[in-house]
Amino acid sequence: EPAFMWRNDAKRGWRPIGVVPERAFWRDAHALFQGSREKSDHVERPKAIVQLSTPEVRGAVPAGRRFALELIGLATNKSSIKSVLHETLWASAPLLADPDAGEVLRESLRFAEEAVGALGRAIYLYARLALSVGEREPDKKDIRGLVDALGARRRAWNALGRHFDALLSELETDLDQAQARFADTCRAVVRDCFQTATASGEQPRWLRARARAEVNLNRGLAQLRGPEEDAA
C-alpha cells in the first residue's frame, strides 16, 4: 500500500506503522522525514512523500508552496473500531527533502517528550505529598487518580500540538531559531500547565506540596539538553 508508512521488523519483515489511540501522530511526525538523508533500512515513507522530495518534483513546485499531509488511521480491538485518527500536517517539498530539518524536528520532539516527562514527575510528587497525612504514605492508586484528575500532561500535549505547525513553518526558514523557539515554548507550556494543575489547593499541606514539586520541576527542566547547550 503506497499510502502507508512501513517499518522493517527484524522478525516479521515490513509492517505498516500503526496508530496509538492515546498519542497524537504529530508527536512522531519525524517519521515522515526519516530516509531524507538516504534510504532507511528501518522506515519507508509513503510513496507520495518520497516522490515529493525528489529534485524533479521540487523543481516543478512553486517556491513557498506547502502541502497538507493528511494522516488517517483506525485503532481496532479485534473486529471493533476503538478510535479514529485524523490529523493534518503542513510541510513544503524542500522541508520534506531536507535531512537537517528532519534531524532538528526529531530533536525538538525529543525535547518535548522530556519536558512533559519532567512535568509528569513533578505532578506525581505533588499528588503524593498533597495526599500524605502525617507519616502515612498514600495509596498509589489514589496518587494516580489525582494525577489523572489534574490532567496536566494531557493539557500540555494539547497546547504543544497547537504550536507544532508553527515549528514546521519556521523550520523552512531558520532551523536553529525554530528549534530554540520551540524549546522555549515547551518550557513555558509545561510551567503554565503545572501552575494551572496545582492552583486550587489552599491548605498548608497542599501549598507545601506545590512548592516542593515546583522545585522538582525547575530542576528537571534545567537538566534538559536544549539547542543552546548543543551549540555550546
PDB file of C-alpha atoms in Angstrom:
ATOM      1  CA  GLU A   1       0.000   0.000   0.000  1.00  0.00           C
ATOM      2  CA  PRO A   2       1.848   3.137  -1.179  1.00  0.00           C
ATOM      3  CA  ALA A   3      -0.017   5.449   1.215  1.00  0.00           C
ATOM      4  CA  PHE A   4       1.183   3.580   4.315  1.00  0.00           C
ATOM      5  CA  MET A   5       4.312   4.175   6.342  1.00  0.00           C
ATOM      6  CA  TRP A   6       6.301   0.987   6.854  1.00  0.00           C
ATOM      7  CA  ARG A   7       8.773  -0.231   9.463  1.00  0.00           C
ATOM      8  CA  ASN A   8      11.116  -3.155   8.861  1.00  0.00           C
ATOM      9  CA  ASP A   9      10.623  -5.557  11.761  1.00  0.00           C
ATOM     10  CA  ALA A  10      13.560  -7.881  12.399  1.00  0.00           C
ATOM     11  CA  LYS A  11      11.268 -10.900  12.834  1.00  0.00           C
ATOM     12  CA  ARG A  12       8.167 -10.135  10.745  1.00  0.00           C
ATOM     13  CA  GLY A  13       9.632  -8.099   7.900  1.00  0.00           C
ATOM     14  CA  TRP A  14       8.000  -4.939   6.590  1.00  0.00           C
ATOM     15  CA  ARG A  15       4.942  -3.988   8.630  1.00  0.00           C
ATOM     16  CA  PRO A  16       2.704  -0.892   8.374  1.00  0.00           C
ATOM     17  CA  ILE A  17       3.189   1.624  11.181  1.00  0.00           C
ATOM     18  CA  GLY A  18       0.006   1.742  13.200  1.00  0.00           C
ATOM     19  CA  VAL A  19      -1.600   4.454  15.301  1.00  0.00           C
ATOM     20  CA  VAL A  20      -1.709   4.741  19.082  1.00  0.00           C
ATOM     21  CA  PRO A  21      -5.150   5.975  20.234  1.00  0.00           C
ATOM     22  CA  GLU A  22      -3.819   7.945  23.213  1.00  0.00           C
ATOM     23  CA  ARG A  23      -0.970   9.556  21.255  1.00  0.00           C
ATOM     24  CA  ALA A  24      -1.395  12.274  18.615  1.00  0.00           C
ATOM     25  CA  PHE A  25       0.597  11.461  15.483  1.00  0.00           C
ATOM     26  CA  TRP A  26       2.430  14.801  15.379  1.00  0.00           C
ATOM     27  CA  ARG A  27       4.487  13.576  18.342  1.00  0.00           C
ATOM     28  CA  ASP A  28       6.020  11.002  15.964  1.00  0.00           C
ATOM     29  CA  ALA A  29       5.966  13.170  12.844  1.00  0.00           C
ATOM     30  CA  HIS A  30       9.736  12.860  12.419  1.00  0.00           C
ATOM     31  CA  ALA A  31       8.951   9.501  10.785  1.00  0.00           C
ATOM     32  CA  LEU A  32       7.738  11.463   7.744  1.00  0.00           C
ATOM     33  CA  PHE A  33      11.245  12.912   7.403  1.00  0.00           C
ATOM     34  CA  GLN A  34      13.231   9.743   8.029  1.00  0.00           C
ATOM     35  CA  GLY A  35      15.031   8.497   4.984  1.00  0.00           C
ATOM     36  CA  SER A  36      15.519  12.009   3.621  1.00  0.00           C
ATOM     37  CA  ARG A  37      19.297  11.686   4.008  1.00  0.00           C
ATOM     38  CA  GLU A  38      19.438   8.232   2.467  1.00  0.00           C
ATOM     39  CA  LYS A  39      17.125   5.260   2.049  1.00  0.00           C
ATOM     40  CA  SER A  40      16.393   3.989   5.529  1.00  0.00           C
ATOM     41  CA  ASP A  41      16.830   0.308   6.358  1.00  0.00           C
ATOM     42  CA  HIS A  42      14.116   0.541   9.005  1.00  0.00           C
ATOM     43  CA  VAL A  43      11.427   3.009   7.855  1.00  0.00           C
ATOM     44  CA  GLU A  44       9.828   3.572   4.466  1.00  0.00           C
ATOM     45  CA  ARG A  45       7.858   6.780   3.994  1.00  0.00           C
ATOM     46  CA  PRO A  46       4.620   6.970   1.960  1.00  0.00           C
ATOM     47  CA  LYS A  47       5.400   6.966  -1.768  1.00  0.00           C
ATOM     48  CA  ALA A  48       3.824  10.382  -2.329  1.00  0.00           C
ATOM     49  CA  ILE A  49       6.204  11.963   0.198  1.00  0.00           C
ATOM     50  CA  VAL A  50       9.183  10.179  -1.322  1.00  0.00           C
ATOM     51  CA  GLN A  51       8.156  11.470  -4.753  1.00  0.00           C
ATOM     52  CA  LEU A  52       7.564  14.995  -3.424  1.00  0.00           C
ATOM     53  CA  SER A  53      11.118  15.014  -2.041  1.00  0.00           C
ATOM     54  CA  THR A  54      12.786  14.321  -5.392  1.00  0.00           C
ATOM     55  CA  PRO A  55      14.681  17.144  -7.167  1.00  0.00           C
ATOM     56  CA  GLU A  56      12.463  16.787 -10.258  1.00  0.00           C
ATOM     57  CA  VAL A  57       9.230  17.414  -8.369  1.00  0.00           C
ATOM     58  CA  ARG A  58      10.693  20.123  -6.138  1.00  0.00           C
ATOM     59  CA  GLY A  59      11.865  21.958  -9.247  1.00  0.00           C
ATOM     60  CA  ALA A  60       8.325  21.982 -10.617  1.00  0.00           C
ATOM     61  CA  VAL A  61       6.634  23.167  -7.411  1.00  0.00           C
ATOM     62  CA  PRO A  62       6.280  26.929  -6.777  1.00  0.00           C
ATOM     63  CA  ALA A  63       8.541  28.256  -4.033  1.00  0.00           C
ATOM     64  CA  GLY A  64       6.791  28.507  -0.672  1.00  0.00           C
ATOM     65  CA  ARG A  65       4.034  26.037  -1.552  1.00  0.00           C
ATOM     66  CA  ARG A  66       3.036  23.993   1.485  1.00  0.00           C
ATOM     67  CA  PHE A  67       1.210  20.689   1.208  1.00  0.00           C
ATOM     68  CA  ALA A  68      -1.419  19.287   3.548  1.00  0.00           C
ATOM     69  CA  LEU A  69      -0.328  15.851   4.712  1.00  0.00           C
ATOM     70  CA  GLU A  70      -3.469  14.067   5.839  1.00  0.00           C
ATOM     71  CA  LEU A  71      -2.929  11.245   8.290  1.00  0.00           C
ATOM     72  CA  ILE A  72      -5.815   8.826   8.724  1.00  0.00           C
ATOM     73  CA  GLY A  73      -5.797   5.668  10.807  1.00  0.00           C
ATOM     74  CA  LEU A  74      -8.004   3.233  12.678  1.00  0.00           C
ATOM     75  CA  ALA A  75      -7.190   1.601  16.002  1.00  0.00           C
ATOM     76  CA  THR A  76      -9.096  -1.654  16.329  1.00  0.00           C
ATOM     77  CA  ASN A  77      -9.793  -4.161  19.069  1.00  0.00           C
ATOM     78  CA  LYS A  78     -10.439  -7.462  17.339  1.00  0.00           C
ATOM     79  CA  SER A  79     -13.327  -6.685  14.962  1.00  0.00           C
ATOM     80  CA  SER A  80     -14.442  -3.385  16.514  1.00  0.00           C
ATOM     81  CA  ILE A  81     -13.050   0.102  15.885  1.00  0.00           C
ATOM     82  CA  LYS A  82     -11.552   1.563  19.059  1.00  0.00           C
ATOM     83  CA  SER A  83     -10.759   5.040  17.749  1.00  0.00           C
ATOM     84  CA  VAL A  84     -10.163   7.012  14.572  1.00  0.00           C
ATOM     85  CA  LEU A  85      -7.170   9.257  13.951  1.00  0.00           C
ATOM     86  CA  HIS A  86      -7.419  12.152  11.504  1.00  0.00           C
ATOM     87  CA  GLU A  87      -4.710  14.823  11.585  1.00  0.00           C
ATOM     88  CA  THR A  88      -3.316  17.261   9.051  1.00  0.00           C
ATOM     89  CA  LEU A  89       0.267  18.486   8.978  1.00  0.00           C
ATOM     90  CA  TRP A  90       1.564  21.178   6.650  1.00  0.00           C
ATOM     91  CA  ALA A  91       5.011  20.975   5.055  1.00  0.00           C
ATOM     92  CA  SER A  92       6.802  22.125   1.928  1.00  0.00           C
ATOM     93  CA  ALA A  93       8.622  19.870  -0.530  1.00  0.00           C
ATOM     94  CA  PRO A  94      12.074  21.291   0.385  1.00  0.00           C
ATOM     95  CA  LEU A  95      11.361  20.660   4.072  1.00  0.00           C
ATOM     96  CA  LEU A  96      10.474  17.018   3.415  1.00  0.00           C
ATOM     97  CA  ALA A  97      13.711  16.630   1.464  1.00  0.00           C
ATOM     98  CA  ASP A  98      15.989  18.384   3.973  1.00  0.00           C
ATOM     99  CA  PRO A  99      17.827  15.887   6.213  1.00  0.00           C
ATOM    100  CA  ASP A 100      18.973  18.634   8.583  1.00  0.00           C
ATOM    101  CA  ALA A 101      15.386  19.796   9.094  1.00  0.00           C
ATOM    102  CA  GLY A 102      14.366  16.207   9.780  1.00  0.00           C
ATOM    103  CA  GLU A 103      17.059  15.890  12.433  1.00  0.00           C
ATOM    104  CA  VAL A 104      16.076  19.190  14.077  1.00  0.00           C
ATOM    105  CA  LEU A 105      12.456  18.045  14.121  1.00  0.00           C
ATOM    106  CA  ARG A 106      13.424  14.765  15.754  1.00  0.00           C
ATOM    107  CA  GLU A 107      15.429  16.580  18.432  1.00  0.00           C
ATOM    108  CA  SER A 108      12.617  19.084  19.029  1.00  0.00           C
ATOM    109  CA  LEU A 109      10.108  16.290  19.573  1.00  0.00           C
ATOM    110  CA  ARG A 110      12.570  14.537  21.897  1.00  0.00           C
ATOM    111  CA  PHE A 111      12.857  17.758  23.908  1.00  0.00           C
ATOM    112  CA  ALA A 112       9.068  17.995  24.142  1.00  0.00           C
ATOM    113  CA  GLU A 113       8.836  14.408  25.420  1.00  0.00           C
ATOM    114  CA  GLU A 114      11.422  15.098  28.109  1.00  0.00           C
ATOM    115  CA  ALA A 115       9.831  18.401  29.138  1.00  0.00           C
ATOM    116  CA  VAL A 116       6.390  16.815  29.548  1.00  0.00           C
ATOM    117  CA  GLY A 117       8.082  13.914  31.334  1.00  0.00           C
ATOM    118  CA  ALA A 118       9.517  16.387  33.860  1.00  0.00           C
ATOM    119  CA  LEU A 119       6.018  17.809  34.298  1.00  0.00           C
ATOM    120  CA  GLY A 120       4.607  14.346  34.913  1.00  0.00           C
ATOM    121  CA  ARG A 121       7.180  13.576  37.601  1.00  0.00           C
ATOM    122  CA  ALA A 122       6.559  16.911  39.324  1.00  0.00           C
ATOM    123  CA  ILE A 123       2.787  16.395  39.297  1.00  0.00           C
ATOM    124  CA  TYR A 124       3.191  12.877  40.720  1.00  0.00           C
ATOM    125  CA  LEU A 125       5.336  14.272  43.542  1.00  0.00           C
ATOM    126  CA  TYR A 126       2.754  16.984  44.153  1.00  0.00           C
ATOM    127  CA  ALA A 127      -0.060  14.445  44.364  1.00  0.00           C
ATOM    128  CA  ARG A 128       1.906  12.134  46.675  1.00  0.00           C
ATOM    129  CA  LEU A 129       2.841  14.924  49.084  1.00  0.00           C
ATOM    130  CA  ALA A 130      -0.597  16.525  48.984  1.00  0.00           C
ATOM    131  CA  LEU A 131      -2.293  13.250  49.907  1.00  0.00           C
ATOM    132  CA  SER A 132       0.179  12.403  52.665  1.00  0.00           C
ATOM    133  CA  VAL A 133      -1.213  12.880  56.167  1.00  0.00           C
ATOM    134  CA  GLY A 134       1.429  12.779  58.877  1.00  0.00           C
ATOM    135  CA  GLU A 135       3.789   9.883  58.243  1.00  0.00           C
ATOM    136  CA  ARG A 136       1.248   7.880  56.269  1.00  0.00           C
ATOM    137  CA  GLU A 137       2.188   7.205  52.662  1.00  0.00           C
ATOM    138  CA  PRO A 138      -0.873   7.469  50.382  1.00  0.00           C
ATOM    139  CA  ASP A 139      -2.014   4.558  48.255  1.00  0.00           C
ATOM    140  CA  LYS A 140      -0.526   4.566  44.748  1.00  0.00           C
ATOM    141  CA  LYS A 141      -3.987   4.212  43.220  1.00  0.00           C
ATOM    142  CA  ASP A 142      -5.072   7.402  44.970  1.00  0.00           C
ATOM    143  CA  ILE A 143      -1.960   9.194  43.723  1.00  0.00           C
ATOM    144  CA  ARG A 144      -2.550   8.088  40.146  1.00  0.00           C
ATOM    145  CA  GLY A 145      -6.214   9.023  40.443  1.00  0.00           C
ATOM    146  CA  LEU A 146      -5.333  12.573  41.487  1.00  0.00           C
ATOM    147  CA  VAL A 147      -2.676  12.836  38.771  1.00  0.00           C
ATOM    148  CA  ASP A 148      -5.222  11.785  36.146  1.00  0.00           C
ATOM    149  CA  ALA A 149      -7.814  14.199  37.526  1.00  0.00           C
ATOM    150  CA  LEU A 150      -5.364  17.113  37.349  1.00  0.00           C
ATOM    151  CA  GLY A 151      -4.750  16.340  33.662  1.00  0.00           C
ATOM    152  CA  ALA A 152      -1.506  18.326  33.449  1.00  0.00           C
ATOM    153  CA  ARG A 153       0.230  16.099  30.880  1.00  0.00           C
ATOM    154  CA  ARG A 154      -2.843  15.934  28.657  1.00  0.00           C
ATOM    155  CA  ARG A 155      -3.196  19.706  28.819  1.00  0.00           C
ATOM    156  CA  ALA A 156       0.479  20.158  27.944  1.00  0.00           C
ATOM    157  CA  TRP A 157       0.328  17.885  24.894  1.00  0.00           C
ATOM    158  CA  ASN A 158      -2.796  19.633  23.619  1.00  0.00           C
ATOM    159  CA  ALA A 159      -1.099  23.017  23.985  1.00  0.00           C
ATOM    160  CA  LEU A 160       2.111  21.878  22.285  1.00  0.00           C
ATOM    161  CA  GLY A 161       0.087  20.405  19.438  1.00  0.00           C
ATOM    162  CA  ARG A 162      -1.201  23.892  18.685  1.00  0.00           C
ATOM    163  CA  HIS A 163       2.407  25.126  18.394  1.00  0.00           C
ATOM    164  CA  PHE A 164       3.629  22.280  16.203  1.00  0.00           C
ATOM    165  CA  ASP A 165       2.519  23.794  12.884  1.00  0.00           C
ATOM    166  CA  ALA A 166       4.466  26.953  13.734  1.00  0.00           C
ATOM    167  CA  LEU A 167       7.547  24.789  14.286  1.00  0.00           C
ATOM    168  CA  LEU A 168       7.177  23.192  10.845  1.00  0.00           C
ATOM    169  CA  SER A 169       6.715  26.596   9.242  1.00  0.00           C
ATOM    170  CA  GLU A 170       9.776  28.088  10.948  1.00  0.00           C
ATOM    171  CA  LEU A 171      11.923  25.079  10.021  1.00  0.00           C
ATOM    172  CA  GLU A 172      11.615  26.207   6.402  1.00  0.00           C
ATOM    173  CA  THR A 173      13.433  29.486   7.112  1.00  0.00           C
ATOM    174  CA  ASP A 174      15.759  29.105  10.124  1.00  0.00           C
ATOM    175  CA  LEU A 175      16.474  25.707  11.693  1.00  0.00           C
ATOM    176  CA  ASP A 176      18.327  26.971  14.770  1.00  0.00           C
ATOM    177  CA  GLN A 177      15.773  29.658  15.578  1.00  0.00           C
ATOM    178  CA  ALA A 178      12.879  27.248  15.099  1.00  0.00           C
ATOM    179  CA  GLN A 179      14.434  24.689  17.437  1.00  0.00           C
ATOM    180  CA  ALA A 180      15.290  27.260  20.107  1.00  0.00           C
ATOM    181  CA  ARG A 181      11.843  28.855  19.987  1.00  0.00           C
ATOM    182  CA  PHE A 182      10.068  25.509  20.265  1.00  0.00           C
ATOM    183  CA  ALA A 183      12.247  24.566  23.250  1.00  0.00           C
ATOM    184  CA  ASP A 184      11.288  27.842  24.942  1.00  0.00           C
ATOM    185  CA  THR A 185       7.649  27.109  24.142  1.00  0.00           C
ATOM    186  CA  CYS A 186       7.935  23.659  25.719  1.00  0.00           C
ATOM    187  CA  ARG A 187       9.327  25.121  28.930  1.00  0.00           C
ATOM    188  CA  ALA A 188       6.661  27.837  29.072  1.00  0.00           C
ATOM    189  CA  VAL A 189       3.793  25.423  28.358  1.00  0.00           C
ATOM    190  CA  VAL A 190       4.987  22.937  30.966  1.00  0.00           C
ATOM    191  CA  ARG A 191       5.317  25.603  33.654  1.00  0.00           C
ATOM    192  CA  ASP A 192       1.899  27.038  32.804  1.00  0.00           C
ATOM    193  CA  CYS A 193       0.261  23.602  32.979  1.00  0.00           C
ATOM    194  CA  PHE A 194       1.915  22.952  36.342  1.00  0.00           C
ATOM    195  CA  GLN A 195       0.597  26.243  37.736  1.00  0.00           C
ATOM    196  CA  THR A 196      -2.897  25.531  36.428  1.00  0.00           C
ATOM    197  CA  ALA A 197      -2.976  21.986  37.804  1.00  0.00           C
ATOM    198  CA  THR A 198      -1.779  22.962  41.289  1.00  0.00           C
ATOM    199  CA  ALA A 199      -3.588  26.285  41.729  1.00  0.00           C
ATOM    200  CA  SER A 200      -6.672  25.044  43.600  1.00  0.00           C
ATOM    201  CA  GLY A 201      -5.134  23.570  46.754  1.00  0.00           C
ATOM    202  CA  GLU A 202      -5.022  26.199  49.531  1.00  0.00           C
ATOM    203  CA  GLN A 203      -4.433  24.093  52.641  1.00  0.00           C
ATOM    204  CA  PRO A 204      -0.894  24.283  54.091  1.00  0.00           C
ATOM    205  CA  ARG A 205      -0.175  20.658  53.153  1.00  0.00           C
ATOM    206  CA  TRP A 206      -1.107  21.331  49.527  1.00  0.00           C
ATOM    207  CA  LEU A 207       0.878  24.569  49.407  1.00  0.00           C
ATOM    208  CA  ARG A 208       3.964  22.792  50.748  1.00  0.00           C
ATOM    209  CA  ALA A 209       3.470  20.028  48.182  1.00  0.00           C
ATOM    210  CA  ARG A 210       3.210  22.602  45.435  1.00  0.00           C
ATOM    211  CA  ALA A 211       6.415  24.357  46.499  1.00  0.00           C
ATOM    212  CA  ARG A 212       8.433  21.131  46.626  1.00  0.00           C
ATOM    213  CA  ALA A 213       7.008  19.883  43.333  1.00  0.00           C
ATOM    214  CA  GLU A 214       7.800  23.189  41.638  1.00  0.00           C
ATOM    215  CA  VAL A 215      11.430  22.904  42.761  1.00  0.00           C
ATOM    216  CA  ASN A 216      11.447  19.396  41.299  1.00  0.00           C
ATOM    217  CA  LEU A 217      10.001  20.678  38.021  1.00  0.00           C
ATOM    218  CA  ASN A 218      12.511  23.512  37.721  1.00  0.00           C
ATOM    219  CA  ARG A 219      15.351  21.094  38.411  1.00  0.00           C
ATOM    220  CA  GLY A 220      14.046  18.711  35.753  1.00  0.00           C
ATOM    221  CA  LEU A 221      13.713  21.460  33.144  1.00  0.00           C
ATOM    222  CA  ALA A 222      17.186  22.783  33.961  1.00  0.00           C
ATOM    223  CA  GLN A 223      18.656  19.347  33.261  1.00  0.00           C
ATOM    224  CA  LEU A 224      17.170  19.161  29.760  1.00  0.00           C
ATOM    225  CA  ARG A 225      19.633  19.469  26.929  1.00  0.00           C
ATOM    226  CA  GLY A 226      18.319  22.163  24.625  1.00  0.00           C
ATOM    227  CA  PRO A 227      19.705  23.653  21.406  1.00  0.00           C
ATOM    228  CA  GLU A 228      21.687  26.292  23.294  1.00  0.00           C
ATOM    229  CA  GLU A 229      23.542  23.574  25.229  1.00  0.00           C
ATOM    230  CA  ASP A 230      24.197  21.668  21.977  1.00  0.00           C
ATOM    231  CA  ALA A 231      25.696  24.807  20.436  1.00  0.00           C
ATOM    232  CA  ALA A 232      27.905  25.353  23.475  1.00  0.00           C
TER     233      ALA A 232
END
